[in-house]
Structure formats: C-alpha cells, structure tokens
Coordinates of N, CA, C and O and ligand atoms in Angstrom, one line a residue:
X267 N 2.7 -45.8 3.2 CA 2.8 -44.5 2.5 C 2.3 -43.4 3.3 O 1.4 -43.5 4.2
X268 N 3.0 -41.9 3.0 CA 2.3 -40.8 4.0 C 1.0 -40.5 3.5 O 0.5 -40.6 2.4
X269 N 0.4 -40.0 4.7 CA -1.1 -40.1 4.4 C -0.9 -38.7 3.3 O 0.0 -37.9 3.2
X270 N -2.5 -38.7 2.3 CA -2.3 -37.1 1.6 C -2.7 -36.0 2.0 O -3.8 -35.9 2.5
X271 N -1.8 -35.0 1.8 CA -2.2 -33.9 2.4 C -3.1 -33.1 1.9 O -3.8 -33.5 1.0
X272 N -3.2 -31.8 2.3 CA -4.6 -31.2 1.6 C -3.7 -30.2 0.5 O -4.1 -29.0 0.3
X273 N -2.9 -30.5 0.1 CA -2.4 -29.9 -0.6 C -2.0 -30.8 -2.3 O -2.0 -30.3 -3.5
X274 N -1.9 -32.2 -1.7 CA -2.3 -33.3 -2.4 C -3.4 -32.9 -3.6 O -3.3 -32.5 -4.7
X275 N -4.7 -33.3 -2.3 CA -6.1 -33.4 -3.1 C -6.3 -31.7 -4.0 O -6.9 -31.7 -5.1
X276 N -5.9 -30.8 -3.5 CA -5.9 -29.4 -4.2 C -5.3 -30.2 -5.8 O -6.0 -30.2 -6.9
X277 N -4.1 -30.8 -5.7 CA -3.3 -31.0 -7.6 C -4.2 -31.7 -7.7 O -5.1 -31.2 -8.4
X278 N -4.5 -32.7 -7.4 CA -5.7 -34.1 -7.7 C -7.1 -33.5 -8.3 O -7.8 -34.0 -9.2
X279 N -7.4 -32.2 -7.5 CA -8.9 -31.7 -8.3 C -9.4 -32.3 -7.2 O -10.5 -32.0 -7.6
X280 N -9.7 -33.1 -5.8 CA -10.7 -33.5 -5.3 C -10.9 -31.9 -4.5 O -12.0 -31.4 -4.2
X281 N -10.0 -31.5 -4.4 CA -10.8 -30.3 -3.5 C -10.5 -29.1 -4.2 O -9.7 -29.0 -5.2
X282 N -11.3 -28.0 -3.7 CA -11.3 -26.8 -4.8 C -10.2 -26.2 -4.1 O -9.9 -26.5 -2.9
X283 N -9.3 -24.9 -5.3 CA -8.9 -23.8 -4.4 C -8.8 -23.1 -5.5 O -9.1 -23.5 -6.7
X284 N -8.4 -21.8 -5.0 CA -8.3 -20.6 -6.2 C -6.3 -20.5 -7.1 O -5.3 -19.8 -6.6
X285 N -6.3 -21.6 -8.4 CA -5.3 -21.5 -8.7 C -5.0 -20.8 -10.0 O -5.4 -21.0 -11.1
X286 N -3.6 -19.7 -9.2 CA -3.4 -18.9 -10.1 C -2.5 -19.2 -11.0 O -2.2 -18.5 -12.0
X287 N -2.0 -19.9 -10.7 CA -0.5 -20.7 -12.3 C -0.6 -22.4 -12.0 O -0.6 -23.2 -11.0
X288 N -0.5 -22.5 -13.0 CA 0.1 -24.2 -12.9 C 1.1 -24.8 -14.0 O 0.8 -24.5 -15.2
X289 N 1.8 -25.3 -14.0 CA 2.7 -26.2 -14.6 C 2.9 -27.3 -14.9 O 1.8 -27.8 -15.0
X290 N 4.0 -28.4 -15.3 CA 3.8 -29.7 -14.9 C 4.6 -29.7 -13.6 O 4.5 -30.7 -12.9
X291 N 5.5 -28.5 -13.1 CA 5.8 -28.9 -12.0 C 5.6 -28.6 -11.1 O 6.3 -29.0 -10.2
X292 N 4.3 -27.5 -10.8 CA 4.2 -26.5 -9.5 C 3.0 -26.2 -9.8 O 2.7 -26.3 -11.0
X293 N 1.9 -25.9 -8.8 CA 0.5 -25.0 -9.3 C 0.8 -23.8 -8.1 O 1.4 -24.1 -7.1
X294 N 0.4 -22.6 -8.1 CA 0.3 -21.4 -7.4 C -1.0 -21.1 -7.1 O -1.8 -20.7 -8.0
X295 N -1.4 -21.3 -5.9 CA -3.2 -21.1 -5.3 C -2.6 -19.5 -4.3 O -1.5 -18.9 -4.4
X296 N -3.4 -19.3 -3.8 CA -4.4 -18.3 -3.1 C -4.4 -18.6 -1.7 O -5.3 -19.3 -1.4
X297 N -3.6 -18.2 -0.7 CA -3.7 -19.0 0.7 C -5.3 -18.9 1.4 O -6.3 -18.2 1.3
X298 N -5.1 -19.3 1.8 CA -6.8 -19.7 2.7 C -7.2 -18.4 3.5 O -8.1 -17.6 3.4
X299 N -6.3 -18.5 4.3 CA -5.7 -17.6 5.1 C -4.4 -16.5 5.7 O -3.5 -16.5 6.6
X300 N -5.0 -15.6 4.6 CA -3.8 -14.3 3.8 C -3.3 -13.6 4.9 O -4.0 -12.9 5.6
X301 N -1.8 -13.8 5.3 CA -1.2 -13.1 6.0 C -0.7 -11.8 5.8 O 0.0 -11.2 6.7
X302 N -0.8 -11.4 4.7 CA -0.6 -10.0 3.9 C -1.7 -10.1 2.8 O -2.1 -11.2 2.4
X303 N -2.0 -8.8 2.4 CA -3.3 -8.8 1.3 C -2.6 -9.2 0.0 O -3.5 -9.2 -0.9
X304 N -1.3 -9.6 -0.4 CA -0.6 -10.5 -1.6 C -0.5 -12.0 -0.4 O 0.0 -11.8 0.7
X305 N -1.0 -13.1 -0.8 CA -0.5 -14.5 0.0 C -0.6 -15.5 -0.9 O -1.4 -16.4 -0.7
X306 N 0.2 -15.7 -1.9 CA 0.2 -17.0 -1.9 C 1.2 -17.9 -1.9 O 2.4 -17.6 -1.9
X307 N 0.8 -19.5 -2.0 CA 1.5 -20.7 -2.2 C 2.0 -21.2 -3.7 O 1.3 -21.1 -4.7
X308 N 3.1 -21.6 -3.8 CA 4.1 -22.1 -4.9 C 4.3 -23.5 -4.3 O 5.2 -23.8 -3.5
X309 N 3.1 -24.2 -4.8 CA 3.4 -26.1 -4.4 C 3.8 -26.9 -5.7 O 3.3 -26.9 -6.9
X310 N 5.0 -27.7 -5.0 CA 5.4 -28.7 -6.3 C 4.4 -29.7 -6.4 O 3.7 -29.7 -5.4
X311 N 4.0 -30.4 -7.3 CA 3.2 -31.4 -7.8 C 3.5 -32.9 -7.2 O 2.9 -33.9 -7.0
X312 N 5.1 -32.3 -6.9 CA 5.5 -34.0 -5.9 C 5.5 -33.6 -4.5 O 6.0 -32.5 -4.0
X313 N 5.0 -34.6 -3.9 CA 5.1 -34.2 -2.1 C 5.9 -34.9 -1.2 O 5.9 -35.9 -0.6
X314 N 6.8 -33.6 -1.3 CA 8.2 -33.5 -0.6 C 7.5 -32.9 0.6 O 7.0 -31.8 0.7
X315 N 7.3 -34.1 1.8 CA 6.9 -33.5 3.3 C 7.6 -32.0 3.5 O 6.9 -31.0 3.7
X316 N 9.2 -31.9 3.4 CA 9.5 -30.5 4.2 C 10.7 -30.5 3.4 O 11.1 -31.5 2.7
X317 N 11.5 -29.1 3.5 CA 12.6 -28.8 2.4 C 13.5 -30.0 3.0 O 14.1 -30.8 2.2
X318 N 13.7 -30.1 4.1 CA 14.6 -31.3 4.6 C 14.8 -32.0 3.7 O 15.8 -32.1 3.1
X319 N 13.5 -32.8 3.5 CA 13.1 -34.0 2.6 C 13.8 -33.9 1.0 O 13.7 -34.8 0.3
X320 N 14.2 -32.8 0.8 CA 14.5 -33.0 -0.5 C 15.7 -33.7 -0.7 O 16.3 -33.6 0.3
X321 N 16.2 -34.3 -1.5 CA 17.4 -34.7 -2.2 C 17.9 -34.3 -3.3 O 17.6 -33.3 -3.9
X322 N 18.8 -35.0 -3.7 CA 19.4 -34.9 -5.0 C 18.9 -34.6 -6.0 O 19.1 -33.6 -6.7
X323 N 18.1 -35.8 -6.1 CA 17.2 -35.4 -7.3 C 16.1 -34.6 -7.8 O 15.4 -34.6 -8.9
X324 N 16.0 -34.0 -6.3 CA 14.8 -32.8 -6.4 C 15.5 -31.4 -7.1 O 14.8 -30.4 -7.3
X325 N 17.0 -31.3 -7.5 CA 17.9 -30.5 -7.5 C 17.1 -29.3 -8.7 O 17.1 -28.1 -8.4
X326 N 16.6 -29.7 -9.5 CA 15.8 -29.0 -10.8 C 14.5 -29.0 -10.7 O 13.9 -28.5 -11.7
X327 N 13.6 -29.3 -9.5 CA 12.6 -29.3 -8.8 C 12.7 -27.4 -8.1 O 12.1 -26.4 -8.3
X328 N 13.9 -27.9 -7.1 CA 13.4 -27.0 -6.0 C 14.3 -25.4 -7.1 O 13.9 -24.3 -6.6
X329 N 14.9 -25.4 -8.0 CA 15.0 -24.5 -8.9 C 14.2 -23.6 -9.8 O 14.3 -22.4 -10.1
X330 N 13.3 -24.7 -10.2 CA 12.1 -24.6 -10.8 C 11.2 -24.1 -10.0 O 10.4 -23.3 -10.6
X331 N 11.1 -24.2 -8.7 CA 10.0 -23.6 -7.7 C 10.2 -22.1 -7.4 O 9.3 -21.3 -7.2
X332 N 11.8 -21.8 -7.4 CA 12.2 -20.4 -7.6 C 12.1 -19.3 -8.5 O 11.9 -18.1 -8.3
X333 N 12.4 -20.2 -9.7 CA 12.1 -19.5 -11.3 C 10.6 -19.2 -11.1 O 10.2 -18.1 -11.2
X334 N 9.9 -20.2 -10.7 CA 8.3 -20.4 -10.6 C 7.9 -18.6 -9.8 O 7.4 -17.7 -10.4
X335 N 8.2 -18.7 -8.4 CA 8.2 -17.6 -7.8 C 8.3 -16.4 -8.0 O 7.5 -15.6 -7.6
X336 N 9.7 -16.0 -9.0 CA 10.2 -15.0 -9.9 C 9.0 -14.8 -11.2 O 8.7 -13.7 -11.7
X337 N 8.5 -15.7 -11.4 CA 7.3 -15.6 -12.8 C 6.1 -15.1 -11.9 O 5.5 -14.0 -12.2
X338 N 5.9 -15.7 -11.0 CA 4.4 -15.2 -10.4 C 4.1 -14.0 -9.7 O 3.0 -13.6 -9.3
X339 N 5.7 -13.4 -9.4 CA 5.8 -12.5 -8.6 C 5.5 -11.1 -9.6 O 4.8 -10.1 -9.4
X340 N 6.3 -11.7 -11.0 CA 6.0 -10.6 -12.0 C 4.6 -10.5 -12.7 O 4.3 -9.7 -13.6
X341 N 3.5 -11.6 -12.2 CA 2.3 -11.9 -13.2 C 1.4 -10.9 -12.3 O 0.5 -10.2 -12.8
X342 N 1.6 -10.8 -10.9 CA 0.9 -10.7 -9.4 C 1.1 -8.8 -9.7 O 0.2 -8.1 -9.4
X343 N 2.4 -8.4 -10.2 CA 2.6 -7.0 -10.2 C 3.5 -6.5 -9.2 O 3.9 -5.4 -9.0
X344 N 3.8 -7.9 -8.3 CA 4.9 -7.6 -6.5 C 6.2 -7.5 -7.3 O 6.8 -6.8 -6.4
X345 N 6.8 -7.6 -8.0 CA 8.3 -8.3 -8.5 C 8.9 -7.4 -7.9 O 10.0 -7.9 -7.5
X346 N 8.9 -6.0 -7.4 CA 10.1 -4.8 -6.8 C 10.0 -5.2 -5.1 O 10.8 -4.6 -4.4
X347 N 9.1 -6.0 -4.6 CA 8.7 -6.3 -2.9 C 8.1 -7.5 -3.0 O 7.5 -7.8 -4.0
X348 N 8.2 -8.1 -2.1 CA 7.8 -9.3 -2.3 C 9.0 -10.6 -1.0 O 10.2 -10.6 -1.1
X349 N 8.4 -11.2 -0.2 CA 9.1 -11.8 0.5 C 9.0 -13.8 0.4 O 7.9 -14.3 0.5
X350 N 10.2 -14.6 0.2 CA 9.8 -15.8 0.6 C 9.7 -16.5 1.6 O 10.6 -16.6 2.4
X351 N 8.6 -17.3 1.7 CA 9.2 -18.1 3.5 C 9.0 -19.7 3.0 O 8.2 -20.2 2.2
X352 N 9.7 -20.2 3.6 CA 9.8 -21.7 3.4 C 9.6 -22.2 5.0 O 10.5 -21.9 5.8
X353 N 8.6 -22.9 5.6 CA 8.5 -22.9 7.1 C 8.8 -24.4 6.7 O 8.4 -25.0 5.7
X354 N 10.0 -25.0 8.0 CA 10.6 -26.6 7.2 C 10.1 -27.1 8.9 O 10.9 -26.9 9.7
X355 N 9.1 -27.6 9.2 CA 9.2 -28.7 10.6 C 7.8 -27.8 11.4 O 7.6 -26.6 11.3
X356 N 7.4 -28.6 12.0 CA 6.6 -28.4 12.8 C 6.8 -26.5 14.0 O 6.0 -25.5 14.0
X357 N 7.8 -26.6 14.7 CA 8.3 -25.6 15.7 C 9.1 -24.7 15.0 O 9.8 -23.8 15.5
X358 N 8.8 -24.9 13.8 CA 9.0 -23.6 12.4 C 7.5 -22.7 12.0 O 7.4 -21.6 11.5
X359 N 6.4 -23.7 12.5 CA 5.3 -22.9 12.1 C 4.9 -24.2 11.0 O 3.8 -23.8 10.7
X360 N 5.1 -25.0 10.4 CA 5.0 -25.7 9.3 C 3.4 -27.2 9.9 O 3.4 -28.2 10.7
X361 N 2.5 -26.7 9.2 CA 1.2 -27.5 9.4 C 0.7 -28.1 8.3 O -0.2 -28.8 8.5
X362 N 1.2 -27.9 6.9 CA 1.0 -28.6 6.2 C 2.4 -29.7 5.2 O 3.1 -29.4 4.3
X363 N 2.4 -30.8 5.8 CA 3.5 -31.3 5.3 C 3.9 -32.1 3.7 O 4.5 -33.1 3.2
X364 N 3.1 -30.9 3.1 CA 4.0 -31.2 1.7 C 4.6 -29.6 0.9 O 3.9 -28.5 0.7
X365 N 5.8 -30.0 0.6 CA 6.5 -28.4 0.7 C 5.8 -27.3 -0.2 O 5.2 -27.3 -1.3
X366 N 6.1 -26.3 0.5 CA 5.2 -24.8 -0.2 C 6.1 -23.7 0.1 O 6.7 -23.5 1.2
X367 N 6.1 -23.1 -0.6 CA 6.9 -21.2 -0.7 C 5.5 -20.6 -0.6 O 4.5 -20.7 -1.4
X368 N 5.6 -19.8 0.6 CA 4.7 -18.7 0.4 C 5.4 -17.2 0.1 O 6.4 -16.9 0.8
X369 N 5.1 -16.7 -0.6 CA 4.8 -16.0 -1.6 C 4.4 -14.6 -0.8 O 3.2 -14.7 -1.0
X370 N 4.6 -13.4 -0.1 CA 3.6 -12.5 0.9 C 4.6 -11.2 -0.2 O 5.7 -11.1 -0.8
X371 N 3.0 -10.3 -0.1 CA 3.7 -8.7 -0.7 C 2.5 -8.0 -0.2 O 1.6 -8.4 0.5
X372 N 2.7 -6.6 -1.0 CA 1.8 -5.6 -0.7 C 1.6 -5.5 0.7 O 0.5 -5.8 1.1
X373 N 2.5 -5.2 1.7 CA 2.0 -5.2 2.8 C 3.6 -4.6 3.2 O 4.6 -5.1 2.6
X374 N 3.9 -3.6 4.3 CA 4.9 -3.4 4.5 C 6.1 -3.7 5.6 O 5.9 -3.4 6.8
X375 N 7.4 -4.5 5.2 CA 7.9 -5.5 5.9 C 8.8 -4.6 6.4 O 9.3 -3.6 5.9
X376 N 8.8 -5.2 7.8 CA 10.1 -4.2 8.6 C 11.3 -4.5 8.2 O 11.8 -5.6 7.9
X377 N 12.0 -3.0 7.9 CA 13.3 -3.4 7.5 C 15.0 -3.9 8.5 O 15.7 -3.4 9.3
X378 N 14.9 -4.9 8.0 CA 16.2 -5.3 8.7 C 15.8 -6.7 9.1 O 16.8 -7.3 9.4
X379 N 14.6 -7.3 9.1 CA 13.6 -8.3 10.0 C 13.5 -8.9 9.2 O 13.6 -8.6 8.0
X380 N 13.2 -10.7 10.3 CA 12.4 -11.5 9.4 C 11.1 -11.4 9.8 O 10.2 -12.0 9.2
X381 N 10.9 -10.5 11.1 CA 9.5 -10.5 12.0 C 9.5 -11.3 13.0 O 8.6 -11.3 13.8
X382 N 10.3 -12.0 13.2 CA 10.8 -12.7 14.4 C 10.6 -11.8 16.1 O 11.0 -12.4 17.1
Ligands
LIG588 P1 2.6 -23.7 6.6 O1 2.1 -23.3 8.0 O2 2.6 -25.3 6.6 O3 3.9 -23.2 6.2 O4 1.6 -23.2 5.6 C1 0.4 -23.8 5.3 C2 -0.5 -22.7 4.6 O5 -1.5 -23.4 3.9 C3 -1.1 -21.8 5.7 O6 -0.8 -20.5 5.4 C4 -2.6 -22.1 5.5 O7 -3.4 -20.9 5.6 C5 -2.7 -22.7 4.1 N1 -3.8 -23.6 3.9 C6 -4.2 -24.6 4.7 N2 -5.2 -25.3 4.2 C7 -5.5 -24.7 3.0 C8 -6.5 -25.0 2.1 O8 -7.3 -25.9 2.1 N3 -6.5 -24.2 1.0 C9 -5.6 -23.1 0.8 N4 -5.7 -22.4 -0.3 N5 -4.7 -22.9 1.7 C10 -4.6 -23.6 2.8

C-alpha cells in the first residue's frame, strides 16, 4: 500500500492544519505556504496520488471537488478572481501525492498567462 501522505494524516486528525470547509467528500485547509495572500487547498478524502490516477469511478468525486471550489470561492469572497491549479507529477511541481486543487486569489494574475 502507498505510504500516507501528509495530507492523509491532516483528514485523519493526527496532524493539525487550519480547515476551512469539510465534507464527506473534500476538506479545504489553509496552504502552509501561501503563494498569493488567498491559498488554499480542496483535498478529496480519498487519496488519489495524482489527477492521472483517477478513474471512472472517481467521475462524481472529481465534480464534486469543482462544485466544492465554486462554494469556497464564494464563502472566501474571491468568486469574481480566483485561479485553479491542479500540479499532476512530479516535473509539474507536484510534492504532495495525494490530489489537491489549489485554490490562489487576491493577488493580481497576469493577463493572458498561466505564469509560465
Ligand atoms: P503541490 O506542490 O503538491 O501541488 O502542492 C502541495 C502544497 O501543499 C504546497 O503548496 C505546500 O505548501 C502545501 N503543504 C505541504 N505540507 C503541508 C502541510 O503540512 N500543511 C499545509 N496546510 N499545507 C502543506
């Protein structure tokens, strides 16, 4: 079995973080380390290593993670700006391998860009 990630123990309660929604299918924390002064994470409750990883039957999962997004974006006050990133693999930027939407606002994104 894959080892757990720290994103794991965050749903589990063994480790703390600052969570701002939860669900039975997603909880919304606080990134550690805010890349815009809005940062946060939309993690599913099942640990899907990377969007790759999903299947079929994640079909109303990875839906739900969107709707999820759309709710928190409106709870947060971002809902008119607001950007998603899904980093899927390692040489994407991706260091934690169980799937997360981060969530970035309040901060002003170049137009036309992904920032690349
Ligand atoms: P990735 O690089 O995998 O797309 O994103 C992982 C994100 O998780 C990073 O933005 C990182 O700052 C955040 N992160 C890593 N460890 C922790 C933690 O223990 N608590 C919280 N709240 N965020 C974390």
């Amino acid at each position: 079995m894959a080892e757990e990630t720290i994103f794991s123990k965050i749903i589990n309660g063994d480790i703390p973080a600052d969570i701002l929604y939860q669900n039975d299918v997603c909880i919304c924390i606080k990134d550690i380390n805010p890349q815009a002064p809005t940062h946060v994470l939309v993690i599913p409750r099942k640990p899907i290593p990377r969007l790759v990883d999903a299947s079929e039957e994640d079909k109303a999962l990875l839906g739900h993670l969107m709707l999820s997004v759309g709710e928190i974006a409106k709870q947060l006050g971002v809902e008119d700006a607001f950007r998603v990133v899904i980093n899927n693999g390692e040489d994407a930027g991706q260091t934690v391998f169980h799937l997360h939407l981060h969530l970035l606002a309040n901060t002003k994104f170049s137009e036309g860009s992904l920032g690349m």
